[in-house]
Coordinates of C-alpha atoms in Angstrom, one line a residue:
Chain A
M1 CA -25.5 -11.0 -4.0
N2 CA -22.7 -10.3 -6.8
I3 CA -19.6 -12.0 -5.5
V4 CA -17.6 -11.7 -8.6
K5 CA -18.0 -8.5 -10.7
I6 CA -16.2 -8.0 -13.7
E7 CA -16.1 -5.3 -16.2
S8 CA -14.4 -5.1 -19.6
L9 CA -11.3 -6.9 -18.3
S10 CA -8.4 -7.5 -20.9
K11 CA -5.3 -8.8 -20.4
H12 CA -2.4 -9.0 -23.4
F13 CA 1.0 -10.6 -23.5
K14 CA 4.0 -9.0 -25.2
I15 CA 5.5 -11.9 -27.1
L16 CA 8.9 -11.9 -28.7
K17 CA 8.4 -12.9 -32.6
R18 CA 10.9 -16.4 -33.0
S19 CA 12.6 -16.8 -36.2
E20 CA 12.9 -20.3 -37.6
G21 CA 16.0 -22.4 -37.6
F22 CA 19.3 -22.2 -36.3
I23 CA 20.4 -19.1 -37.6
G24 CA 17.3 -17.6 -36.5
A25 CA 17.9 -18.3 -32.8
F26 CA 20.8 -16.4 -33.2
K27 CA 19.0 -13.4 -34.4
D28 CA 16.3 -13.6 -31.5
L29 CA 19.2 -12.9 -29.2
F30 CA 18.9 -9.3 -30.3
S31 CA 15.6 -9.0 -31.9
R32 CA 13.1 -6.2 -30.4
D33 CA 10.2 -7.6 -32.3
Y34 CA 6.9 -8.2 -30.2
K35 CA 3.5 -8.8 -31.0
I36 CA 0.8 -8.2 -28.7
I37 CA -1.3 -11.3 -28.0
K38 CA -4.6 -10.5 -26.6
A39 CA -5.3 -13.8 -24.5
V40 CA -8.7 -12.0 -22.6
D41 CA -10.5 -9.6 -24.7
N42 CA -12.8 -7.0 -23.2
I43 CA -14.8 -9.6 -21.0
S44 CA -17.9 -8.9 -18.5
F45 CA -19.8 -10.7 -16.3
K46 CA -21.5 -11.0 -12.3
V47 CA -21.3 -14.3 -10.5
Q48 CA -24.1 -14.7 -7.6
E49 CA -23.2 -16.3 -4.3
G50 CA -23.2 -20.0 -4.2
E51 CA -23.3 -20.6 -8.2
I52 CA -21.7 -22.9 -9.7
I53 CA -20.5 -21.8 -13.6
G54 CA -18.7 -23.2 -15.6
F55 CA -16.2 -21.8 -18.6
L56 CA -16.1 -23.7 -21.4
G57 CA -14.0 -22.9 -24.5
P58 CA -11.2 -24.7 -26.9
N59 CA -7.9 -24.8 -26.1
G60 CA -6.1 -21.3 -25.6
A61 CA -9.2 -19.4 -25.8
G62 CA -8.4 -17.8 -22.6
K63 CA -9.9 -19.5 -19.6
S64 CA -6.8 -19.8 -17.4
T65 CA -5.6 -16.6 -18.0
T66 CA -9.2 -15.6 -16.6
I67 CA -8.7 -17.4 -14.1
K68 CA -5.2 -16.4 -13.0
M69 CA -6.5 -12.7 -13.5
M70 CA -9.6 -13.6 -11.0
S71 CA -7.2 -15.6 -8.2
G72 CA -4.9 -12.6 -8.4
V73 CA -2.0 -14.0 -9.8
L74 CA -2.0 -12.0 -13.3
E75 CA -2.4 -7.6 -13.0
P76 CA -5.0 -7.4 -16.1
T77 CA -3.6 -4.8 -18.5
S78 CA -7.3 -2.9 -18.8
G79 CA -10.7 -3.4 -17.0
S80 CA -12.2 -3.7 -13.5
I81 CA -12.1 -6.8 -11.1
F82 CA -13.8 -6.9 -7.7
I83 CA -14.2 -10.0 -6.2
N84 CA -15.6 -10.9 -2.4
G85 CA -14.8 -7.5 -1.6
Y86 CA -11.4 -7.1 -3.1
I87 CA -9.4 -6.2 -6.0
P88 CA -7.4 -9.1 -6.0
Y89 CA -4.2 -8.4 -7.6
K90 CA -4.6 -5.2 -5.8
D91 CA -4.8 -7.2 -2.2
R92 CA -3.2 -10.2 -3.1
K93 CA -2.4 -11.3 0.5
K94 CA -5.3 -10.5 1.9
Y95 CA -7.7 -11.6 -0.6
V96 CA -6.7 -15.3 -1.4
K97 CA -7.4 -16.1 2.1
N98 CA -10.5 -16.4 1.0
I99 CA -10.4 -18.5 -1.8
G100 CA -9.2 -21.5 -3.0
V101 CA -7.6 -22.6 -6.5
V102 CA -7.3 -25.8 -7.8
F103 CA -5.0 -26.2 -11.2
G104 CA -5.4 -29.7 -12.8
Q105 CA -2.2 -29.7 -14.0
R106 CA -0.6 -28.7 -11.0
T107 CA -0.7 -29.3 -7.2
Q108 CA -0.5 -27.2 -4.5
L109 CA 0.2 -30.1 -2.0
W110 CA 4.0 -30.3 -0.9
W111 CA 5.7 -33.2 -3.3
E112 CA 7.6 -34.5 -1.4
I113 CA 6.0 -35.2 2.3
P114 CA 2.6 -37.6 2.9
V115 CA -0.7 -35.8 2.1
I116 CA -1.3 -35.0 6.0
E117 CA 1.8 -33.0 6.2
S118 CA 0.3 -30.8 3.4
F119 CA -3.1 -30.5 4.9
K120 CA -1.3 -29.4 8.5
I121 CA 1.0 -26.6 6.7
L122 CA -2.1 -25.6 4.6
K123 CA -3.9 -25.7 8.2
E124 CA -1.1 -23.2 9.5
I125 CA -1.0 -21.1 6.6
Y126 CA -4.9 -20.3 6.4
K127 CA -4.8 -20.2 10.2
I128 CA -7.6 -22.4 10.3
E129 CA -9.2 -22.7 13.6
P130 CA -8.5 -26.1 14.8
H131 CA -12.6 -27.2 15.5
I132 CA -13.3 -26.1 11.7
Y133 CA -10.2 -28.2 10.3
N134 CA -11.2 -30.7 12.2
E135 CA -14.9 -30.6 11.3
N136 CA -13.7 -30.6 7.4
M137 CA -11.7 -33.3 7.9
K138 CA -14.3 -35.5 9.5
L139 CA -16.6 -34.3 6.4
F140 CA -14.1 -35.2 3.9
N141 CA -13.8 -38.7 5.2
E142 CA -17.4 -39.4 5.6
L143 CA -17.8 -38.0 2.0
F144 CA -14.7 -39.7 0.5
N145 CA -13.0 -42.1 2.5
L146 CA -9.9 -40.2 1.6
K147 CA -8.0 -41.5 5.0
A148 CA -6.7 -44.4 3.3
L149 CA -4.3 -41.6 1.0
Y150 CA -2.9 -40.1 3.7
P151 CA 0.3 -41.3 4.6
I152 CA 1.4 -41.4 0.7
P153 CA 3.8 -39.0 0.0
V154 CA 2.3 -37.0 -2.8
R155 CA 4.7 -37.8 -5.5
K156 CA 3.7 -41.6 -5.2
L157 CA -0.2 -40.7 -5.6
S158 CA -1.8 -41.4 -9.2
L159 CA -3.0 -38.6 -10.8
G160 CA -6.6 -39.2 -9.7
Q161 CA -5.8 -40.0 -6.1
R162 CA -3.8 -36.4 -6.5
M163 CA -6.5 -34.6 -8.0
L164 CA -9.2 -35.6 -4.8
C165 CA -6.4 -34.6 -2.3
D166 CA -6.4 -31.6 -4.1
I167 CA -10.0 -30.7 -4.4
V168 CA -10.2 -31.6 -1.1
A169 CA -7.5 -29.3 0.1
S170 CA -8.6 -26.6 -1.7
F171 CA -12.0 -26.5 0.6
L172 CA -10.2 -26.9 4.0
H173 CA -10.4 -23.5 4.9
N174 CA -13.6 -23.0 3.9
P175 CA -13.3 -20.3 1.3
K176 CA -16.0 -18.3 -0.1
I177 CA -15.1 -18.7 -4.0
I178 CA -13.3 -21.4 -5.5
F179 CA -11.7 -21.6 -8.8
F180 CA -10.9 -24.9 -11.0
D181 CA -8.9 -24.9 -13.6
E182 CA -9.7 -28.0 -15.7
P183 CA -9.9 -30.4 -12.7
T184 CA -10.7 -33.4 -14.6
I185 CA -8.0 -32.9 -17.2
G186 CA -6.5 -36.1 -18.1
L187 CA -8.8 -38.7 -15.8
D188 CA -10.5 -41.2 -17.0
V189 CA -14.5 -41.4 -17.0
S190 CA -14.4 -43.1 -13.1
V191 CA -12.8 -41.0 -11.3
K192 CA -14.0 -37.9 -13.6
N193 CA -17.1 -38.9 -12.1
K194 CA -15.7 -39.1 -8.6
V195 CA -14.3 -35.7 -9.1
Q196 CA -17.7 -34.2 -10.3
T197 CA -19.5 -35.7 -7.7
L198 CA -17.2 -34.2 -4.9
I199 CA -17.3 -30.8 -6.4
K200 CA -21.0 -31.1 -6.5
D201 CA -21.3 -32.4 -3.1
L202 CA -19.3 -30.1 -1.2
N203 CA -20.9 -27.3 -2.9
K204 CA -24.1 -28.5 -1.5
V205 CA -22.5 -28.9 1.9
K206 CA -20.7 -25.3 1.9
K207 CA -22.2 -23.4 -0.4
T208 CA -19.3 -22.3 -1.8
T209 CA -19.2 -20.3 -5.0
I210 CA -17.5 -22.2 -7.7
I211 CA -16.1 -21.1 -10.9
L212 CA -14.6 -24.1 -13.1
T213 CA -13.3 -24.0 -16.8
S214 CA -13.3 -27.0 -18.9
H215 CA -12.7 -27.9 -22.5
D216 CA -14.7 -30.8 -22.6
T217 CA -18.7 -30.2 -22.8
G218 CA -19.7 -33.4 -20.7
S219 CA -18.0 -31.9 -17.3
V220 CA -19.6 -28.7 -17.4
E221 CA -23.0 -30.0 -17.9
A222 CA -22.5 -32.3 -15.4
L223 CA -22.0 -29.1 -12.6
C224 CA -23.1 -26.3 -13.7
R225 CA -26.2 -24.6 -14.7
R226 CA -24.9 -21.6 -15.9
L227 CA -22.3 -21.6 -19.0
I228 CA -19.8 -19.0 -20.2
L229 CA -18.6 -19.9 -23.8
I230 CA -15.1 -18.3 -24.5
D231 CA -12.9 -18.0 -28.0
K232 CA -10.4 -16.2 -28.6
G233 CA -10.6 -14.2 -25.5
S234 CA -14.3 -13.1 -25.9
I235 CA -17.9 -14.2 -24.7
I236 CA -19.6 -15.5 -27.2
Y237 CA -22.4 -17.2 -25.1
D238 CA -23.1 -16.4 -21.1
G239 CA -26.3 -18.0 -19.9
D240 CA -28.3 -21.3 -18.9
I241 CA -27.3 -24.5 -19.9
L242 CA -30.3 -26.1 -20.5
K243 CA -31.1 -23.9 -23.1
F244 CA -27.7 -24.8 -24.6
N245 CA -28.3 -28.2 -24.3
R246 CA -31.3 -27.7 -26.1
I247 CA -29.4 -27.2 -28.8
F248 CA -26.3 -28.7 -28.8
G249 CA -27.3 -31.6 -27.2
A250 CA -29.1 -33.3 -30.1
Y251 CA -25.9 -32.7 -32.2
R252 CA -23.6 -35.9 -32.9
T253 CA -20.4 -36.2 -34.8
L254 CA -20.3 -39.0 -37.0
K255 CA -17.0 -40.5 -38.3
V256 CA -16.6 -43.1 -40.7
E257 CA -13.7 -44.3 -42.0
L258 CA -14.1 -45.4 -45.9
E259 CA -12.3 -47.4 -48.2
Q260 CA -11.2 -46.3 -51.7
F261 CA -12.1 -42.9 -50.8
E262 CA -10.2 -40.3 -53.1
G263 CA -10.2 -36.5 -51.9
S264 CA -11.5 -35.4 -54.4
S265 CA -15.1 -37.3 -54.3
I266 CA -15.1 -35.0 -50.5
E267 CA -17.0 -32.5 -52.6
V268 CA -19.3 -35.3 -54.0
L269 CA -20.4 -36.6 -50.9
S270 CA -21.1 -33.5 -49.3
K271 CA -23.2 -32.2 -52.4
T272 CA -25.5 -35.3 -52.4
I273 CA -25.9 -35.7 -48.6
G274 CA -27.1 -31.8 -48.7
E275 CA -29.2 -32.7 -51.6
K276 CA -30.9 -36.2 -49.5
F277 CA -31.0 -34.6 -46.6
P278 CA -31.8 -30.6 -46.5
C279 CA -31.5 -28.8 -43.2
K280 CA -31.4 -25.2 -42.6
L281 CA -27.8 -25.4 -42.7
P282 CA -26.2 -27.7 -44.9
I283 CA -24.8 -30.6 -43.0
P284 CA -21.2 -29.9 -42.8
V285 CA -18.4 -33.1 -44.1
R286 CA -14.9 -32.6 -43.5
K287 CA -11.9 -34.8 -44.3
D288 CA -9.9 -35.2 -41.2
D289 CA -6.0 -34.7 -41.5
D290 CA -6.2 -39.1 -40.1
G291 CA -8.3 -39.6 -42.8
W292 CA -11.5 -39.8 -41.1
I293 CA -14.5 -38.0 -42.6
S294 CA -16.6 -36.1 -39.8
L295 CA -20.3 -35.1 -40.1
T296 CA -22.0 -33.3 -38.0
I297 CA -25.6 -34.1 -37.5
N298 CA -28.4 -32.0 -36.0
Q299 CA -30.7 -35.6 -34.7
D300 CA -33.7 -32.9 -34.5
E301 CA -33.6 -32.4 -38.0
V302 CA -32.0 -35.5 -39.7
K303 CA -31.9 -38.7 -38.0
L304 CA -28.3 -40.0 -37.7
Q305 CA -29.1 -43.3 -38.7
D306 CA -30.6 -42.7 -42.1
V307 CA -27.1 -40.6 -42.7
L308 CA -25.5 -43.7 -42.0
N309 CA -27.6 -45.6 -43.8
Y310 CA -26.8 -43.8 -46.9
I311 CA -23.2 -43.8 -46.8
M312 CA -23.1 -47.6 -45.9
K313 CA -25.0 -47.9 -49.2
E314 CA -23.1 -45.7 -51.5
Y315 CA -19.3 -46.5 -50.0
P316 CA -17.6 -49.7 -48.4
I317 CA -17.4 -48.2 -44.6
K318 CA -14.0 -49.5 -42.7
D319 CA -14.9 -48.4 -39.1
L320 CA -17.4 -45.8 -37.6
K321 CA -17.5 -44.0 -34.3
I322 CA -20.1 -41.4 -32.9
E323 CA -19.3 -38.9 -30.9
E324 CA -20.6 -36.0 -28.6
I325 CA -20.1 -32.7 -30.2
E326 CA -16.8 -31.2 -29.3
T327 CA -16.4 -27.7 -28.1
E328 CA -15.0 -26.5 -31.2
D329 CA -17.9 -27.2 -33.5
V330 CA -20.0 -25.8 -31.2
V331 CA -17.9 -22.9 -31.0
R332 CA -18.2 -22.6 -35.0
K333 CA -22.2 -23.1 -34.7
I334 CA -22.5 -20.2 -32.6
Y335 CA -20.5 -18.3 -34.7
E336 CA -22.9 -19.3 -37.6
G337 CA -25.6 -18.2 -35.5
E338 CA -27.1 -21.3 -34.0
L339 CA -27.8 -20.1 -30.7
V340 CA -29.1 -16.1 -31.3
Chain B
M1 CA 4.5 -16.4 12.5
K2 CA 4.0 -20.1 12.7
K3 CA 3.1 -20.5 9.0
Y4 CA 6.6 -19.8 8.1
L5 CA 8.1 -22.0 10.9
M6 CA 5.8 -24.6 9.1
I7 CA 7.9 -24.0 5.8
I8 CA 11.1 -24.2 7.5
R9 CA 10.0 -27.0 8.7
N10 CA 8.8 -28.6 5.4
S11 CA 11.8 -27.4 3.5
F12 CA 14.1 -29.0 5.8
M13 CA 11.9 -32.5 5.8
S14 CA 11.8 -32.2 1.9
S15 CA 15.6 -31.6 1.7
I16 CA 17.0 -34.7 3.6
I17 CA 14.4 -37.2 1.5
Y18 CA 17.0 -37.5 -1.0
R19 CA 19.8 -39.8 0.6
F20 CA 22.6 -40.0 -1.9
H21 CA 22.4 -36.7 -2.4
F22 CA 23.0 -36.2 1.6
F23 CA 26.3 -38.4 1.6
F24 CA 27.7 -36.6 -1.6
T25 CA 27.5 -33.1 -0.7
S26 CA 29.1 -34.1 2.9
L27 CA 31.9 -36.1 0.7
S28 CA 32.6 -33.2 -1.7
N29 CA 33.4 -30.4 0.6
V30 CA 35.8 -32.7 2.8
F31 CA 38.2 -33.3 -0.3
Y32 CA 38.0 -29.3 -1.3
I33 CA 39.3 -28.5 2.2
I34 CA 41.7 -31.4 1.7
I35 CA 42.9 -29.9 -0.6
I36 CA 43.1 -26.4 0.3
Y37 CA 45.2 -27.4 3.3
F38 CA 48.1 -28.9 0.8
L39 CA 48.0 -26.0 -1.5
W40 CA 48.2 -23.5 1.1
R41 CA 51.2 -25.3 3.4
A42 CA 53.2 -25.6 -0.1
I43 CA 52.6 -21.6 -0.7
Y44 CA 53.7 -21.2 2.9
K45 CA 56.6 -23.2 2.7
G46 CA 59.2 -21.0 1.3
S47 CA 57.9 -18.2 3.2
G48 CA 58.7 -18.6 6.8
G49 CA 55.4 -17.7 9.1
S50 CA 53.1 -15.0 7.8
I51 CA 52.2 -13.6 4.6
N52 CA 50.1 -10.6 4.6
G53 CA 50.0 -10.7 8.3
M54 CA 48.1 -14.0 8.3
T55 CA 49.7 -17.4 9.3
F56 CA 49.3 -20.5 7.8
N57 CA 46.9 -21.6 10.8
Q58 CA 44.8 -18.4 10.5
T59 CA 45.2 -18.7 6.6
F60 CA 43.9 -22.4 6.5
I61 CA 40.6 -22.0 8.9
Y62 CA 39.5 -19.0 6.8
L63 CA 39.7 -20.7 3.7
A64 CA 38.3 -23.5 5.3
L65 CA 35.6 -22.1 6.7
A66 CA 35.1 -19.9 4.2
I67 CA 34.1 -22.5 1.6
S68 CA 32.1 -24.1 4.3
I69 CA 30.0 -21.1 4.9
F70 CA 29.8 -21.1 1.1
C71 CA 28.1 -24.1 0.7
L72 CA 26.1 -23.5 3.6
F73 CA 24.6 -20.9 2.5
K74 CA 24.1 -22.3 -0.9
T75 CA 20.3 -22.8 -0.7
W76 CA 19.7 -22.2 -4.6
T77 CA 17.0 -19.8 -4.2
D78 CA 17.6 -18.1 -7.4
W79 CA 17.3 -21.4 -9.3
G80 CA 14.5 -22.3 -7.5
M81 CA 12.7 -19.3 -8.1
S82 CA 13.6 -19.2 -11.8
Y83 CA 12.6 -23.3 -12.0
Q84 CA 9.4 -22.1 -11.0
I85 CA 8.8 -19.6 -13.6
I86 CA 10.2 -21.6 -16.3
N87 CA 7.4 -24.2 -15.2
G88 CA 5.1 -22.1 -14.0
I89 CA 4.9 -23.1 -10.5
I90 CA 5.0 -19.9 -9.0
V91 CA 1.5 -19.3 -9.4
M92 CA 0.7 -22.0 -6.3
N93 CA 3.0 -19.8 -4.4
L94 CA 1.1 -16.7 -5.4
I95 CA -2.4 -18.3 -4.5
K96 CA -1.7 -18.8 -1.1
P97 CA -2.1 -15.8 1.8
M98 CA 1.7 -15.6 2.1
D99 CA 5.0 -12.9 1.5
I100 CA 7.4 -14.2 -1.2
Q101 CA 10.5 -13.0 0.3
L102 CA 9.5 -14.6 3.0
L103 CA 8.6 -17.8 2.0
E104 CA 11.6 -17.7 -0.2
M105 CA 13.8 -17.3 3.0
C106 CA 11.8 -19.8 4.9
N107 CA 13.0 -22.0 2.5
A108 CA 16.2 -21.3 2.3
I109 CA 16.4 -21.9 6.0
G110 CA 15.0 -24.9 6.2
F111 CA 17.8 -25.8 3.6
V112 CA 20.7 -24.4 5.7
F113 CA 19.7 -26.3 8.1
Y114 CA 20.4 -29.2 6.1
N115 CA 23.3 -27.7 4.9
F116 CA 24.6 -27.4 8.4
I117 CA 24.3 -31.1 9.2
T118 CA 26.1 -32.2 5.9
V119 CA 28.6 -30.1 5.1
T120 CA 29.6 -27.7 8.1
L121 CA 29.1 -30.2 10.8
P122 CA 31.8 -32.6 9.1
A123 CA 34.2 -29.7 7.9
L124 CA 34.1 -28.1 11.2
F125 CA 35.0 -31.7 12.6
I126 CA 37.5 -32.3 10.1
I127 CA 38.8 -28.7 10.8
I128 CA 39.2 -28.6 14.6
F129 CA 40.3 -32.5 15.3
I130 CA 42.4 -33.2 12.1
F131 CA 44.1 -30.2 11.4
Q132 CA 44.1 -29.0 15.0
P133 CA 44.9 -25.6 13.8
G134 CA 44.1 -24.2 17.4
V135 CA 43.3 -20.6 16.7
I136 CA 39.3 -20.5 17.3
T137 CA 38.5 -19.5 21.2
V138 CA 35.0 -20.1 22.7
S139 CA 34.4 -16.5 23.3
N140 CA 35.5 -15.8 19.6
L141 CA 32.9 -18.2 18.6
M142 CA 30.2 -16.6 20.5
L143 CA 30.9 -13.1 19.1
F144 CA 31.0 -15.0 15.4
L145 CA 27.2 -16.0 15.8
L146 CA 25.2 -12.9 15.1
P147 CA 27.2 -11.8 12.4
M148 CA 26.5 -15.2 10.6
V149 CA 22.5 -14.6 10.9
L150 CA 23.2 -11.1 9.4
A151 CA 25.4 -12.7 6.6
F152 CA 23.1 -15.1 6.1
F153 CA 20.2 -12.5 5.5
I154 CA 22.8 -10.5 3.2
S155 CA 23.1 -13.6 0.8
F156 CA 20.0 -14.6 0.7
N157 CA 19.0 -11.2 -0.2
I158 CA 21.6 -11.1 -3.3
D159 CA 20.3 -14.8 -4.4
Y160 CA 17.0 -13.2 -4.2
I161 CA 17.6 -10.4 -6.6
I162 CA 18.7 -12.7 -9.0
G163 CA 15.7 -15.0 -8.6
L164 CA 13.6 -12.1 -8.9
T165 CA 15.3 -11.3 -12.2
S166 CA 13.9 -14.6 -13.6
F167 CA 10.2 -13.1 -13.7
Y168 CA 12.2 -11.0 -16.5
T169 CA 14.4 -13.2 -18.0
E170 CA 12.7 -16.5 -17.0
S171 CA 16.2 -18.2 -17.3
I172 CA 19.2 -17.0 -15.1
W173 CA 21.6 -19.8 -15.7
G174 CA 24.4 -17.6 -17.0
I175 CA 23.8 -14.5 -14.4
S176 CA 23.2 -17.1 -11.4
I177 CA 26.9 -18.5 -12.4
A178 CA 28.7 -15.2 -12.8
K179 CA 27.0 -14.2 -9.6
D180 CA 28.9 -17.1 -7.5
T181 CA 31.7 -16.6 -9.3
I182 CA 31.8 -12.6 -8.5
V183 CA 30.4 -13.3 -4.7
L184 CA 33.2 -16.1 -4.1
L185 CA 36.1 -13.8 -5.3
L186 CA 35.1 -10.4 -4.2
S187 CA 34.1 -11.7 -0.7
G188 CA 37.3 -13.5 0.1
A189 CA 36.0 -16.5 -0.2
L190 CA 38.5 -18.1 -2.5
I191 CA 41.8 -16.1 -1.7
P192 CA 41.6 -14.0 1.7
I193 CA 40.9 -10.2 1.3
N194 CA 44.4 -9.3 2.9
F195 CA 45.7 -11.0 -0.1
F196 CA 44.0 -8.5 -2.4
P197 CA 46.0 -5.8 -4.1
E198 CA 45.4 -2.2 -2.4
I199 CA 42.9 -0.7 -5.0
L200 CA 40.7 -4.1 -4.8
R201 CA 40.5 -4.1 -1.6
K202 CA 39.3 -0.4 -1.7
I203 CA 36.8 -1.4 -3.9
V204 CA 35.8 -4.5 -2.4
G205 CA 35.0 -2.8 0.8
F206 CA 31.8 -0.7 -0.7
L207 CA 30.4 -4.3 -1.6
P208 CA 28.0 -5.9 -0.2
F209 CA 30.1 -9.6 -0.5
Q210 CA 32.8 -9.0 1.9
A211 CA 30.3 -8.7 4.7
I212 CA 29.1 -12.6 3.7
Y213 CA 32.4 -13.9 4.5
H214 CA 35.0 -12.0 5.3
I215 CA 33.5 -9.8 8.0
P216 CA 32.4 -12.9 10.1
L217 CA 35.3 -15.0 9.6
T218 CA 37.9 -12.2 10.5
I219 CA 35.8 -12.2 13.8
L220 CA 36.4 -15.8 14.3
I221 CA 39.9 -15.7 13.6
S222 CA 40.9 -12.4 15.3
K223 CA 43.1 -12.4 18.5
D224 CA 42.2 -9.1 20.3
M225 CA 39.6 -7.4 18.4
S226 CA 38.2 -4.2 20.1
I227 CA 35.0 -3.7 20.9
Y228 CA 34.6 -0.8 18.5
E229 CA 35.8 -2.7 15.8
Y230 CA 33.1 -5.4 16.3
L231 CA 30.2 -2.9 16.4
K232 CA 31.8 -1.4 13.2
F233 CA 31.6 -4.7 11.5
L234 CA 28.1 -5.1 12.6
G235 CA 27.3 -1.9 11.7
I236 CA 28.5 -2.4 8.1
Q237 CA 26.8 -5.9 7.6
L238 CA 23.5 -4.3 9.3
S239 CA 23.3 -1.6 6.4
W240 CA 23.8 -4.0 3.9
A241 CA 21.3 -6.4 5.4
I242 CA 18.7 -3.2 5.3
A243 CA 19.6 -1.6 2.0
L244 CA 19.5 -5.0 0.2
Y245 CA 16.0 -6.1 2.3
A246 CA 14.4 -2.7 1.1
L247 CA 15.6 -3.1 -2.5
N248 CA 14.2 -6.2 -3.0
R249 CA 10.7 -4.9 -1.8
F250 CA 10.7 -2.5 -4.1
Y251 CA 11.8 -5.1 -6.9
Y252 CA 9.5 -7.4 -6.2
S253 CA 6.5 -4.8 -6.6
R254 CA 8.1 -3.8 -10.0
A255 CA 8.3 -7.6 -11.2
I256 CA 5.2 -8.9 -9.9
K257 CA 3.3 -7.0 -12.7
V258 CA 5.3 -8.6 -15.1
V259 CA 5.1 -12.0 -14.3
T260 CA 3.7 -14.5 -16.5
V261 CA 2.5 -17.9 -15.4
N262 CA 3.7 -20.6 -18.2
G263 CA 1.7 -23.5 -19.4
G264 CA -2.0 -24.3 -18.5

């Protein structure tokens, strides 16, 4: 059964064009010069009950705006949205009783008071039956052993501890669907893993539908089977994550810092690499602002080691690093026709 | 209903956490009362008894209590809402199954309890035991309670209008300062309304502000108020309370459509 049905949903913002400088700031006091920003532009998708789906996209792609419309906070400019039998923005108060929302950069817990007090308030707000509340608290404790955090005021928790509490809190009232907006933002690797296991385990135990957004490929890969890739407000890929991985999992970004490397010789390097390692599409060679040169290499076509060896032979290397492909590059690849 | 009681409790608990805030709010109001005492004693010195039908004791009680009530009702609702809009925290309230107006009111009530302990109790203590004005009777105090509840409701709704305005303007700094000044002056909290010129007094009669301070305080310091007059006062307050509440319901339904969530 589809729990989420979204059809040609759009959200446009009217933004005052700001002028520059001191005089500009004064001009803006009287300016009526607006421009329309299409944060979300005509997207449609459906979600099955119990699914975990990931929204992936670079910063400013419209992920959060979509989540905010789905959680009933923002009213769409056009299009229809139907979740769990409600139109979110119309019946906000009734609708939000059965959903949970976690914004990675904000907390839904009360800042000044101990964690356990926040849970007690949530118990009243969502009118949670005592036996459900106790059952859930027991479960959370068995799975993650959070008891030690309960007496600490939320403002004294570390970011990771707060995130764990926030995620647990969103499951407290047994919602049908939970939205996570950047749940792993700003967390270090070990806490990130912990958060991911937490979400995964709770999804398994509670069969909750989960929609999460992220700008890094890793955390979506770890959690979801289905992926929606969004850029500039439009969906550019919606489908199986395995297929996505098969194509992009082999990509690595090789970054090198070269000594005595002139800006003009980047074309030379790009050309020689293109000739030396022929691919379906030529290997993109870019010079970043910080002076590093990055090459996005598909390991199915070319061995990264060969490229590296070649560069090392030709130029003295100061430093190098190898990274997984960035979301921005994935988006560019899709525009270039890689996934079709 | 219980969830709203929890909000009141939590709002109260959150406000008493900052200890220095607690002590300094108590002190500043006490100083203000001492100032009005000496200021108005000097004004009354040359006047032989009563000005505009009010004795010194009545004026002093009126003004000292007015400022205490002003501090009691100062719950920063408008500032809080604007802060929520500017930082985008408003989203955390919108994703909970709660009515925003009731939620803000419960937060305000929690704060009022806090203000009562820090500001009103010390002020009452000083007024009654140190200055010993002796015009307040127990029966007046009883009659004073209901108008105070209505006064709070009106005061809250005026703050809430400004708070909702931040849905459009984000910052309400200027508007809020202007509101405080207008309310203080036109409600008779700075100068008793009996001291106003005739025309101004008539205009003020048509505004909601006098229902916050002038009406409850007049009830408190009057020596012989008829039932008819008392009920008339209550009627005025009740009408304003209902009118402002209805206005806010309508305003909210419009404002929520334009709300933007900043950041993230």
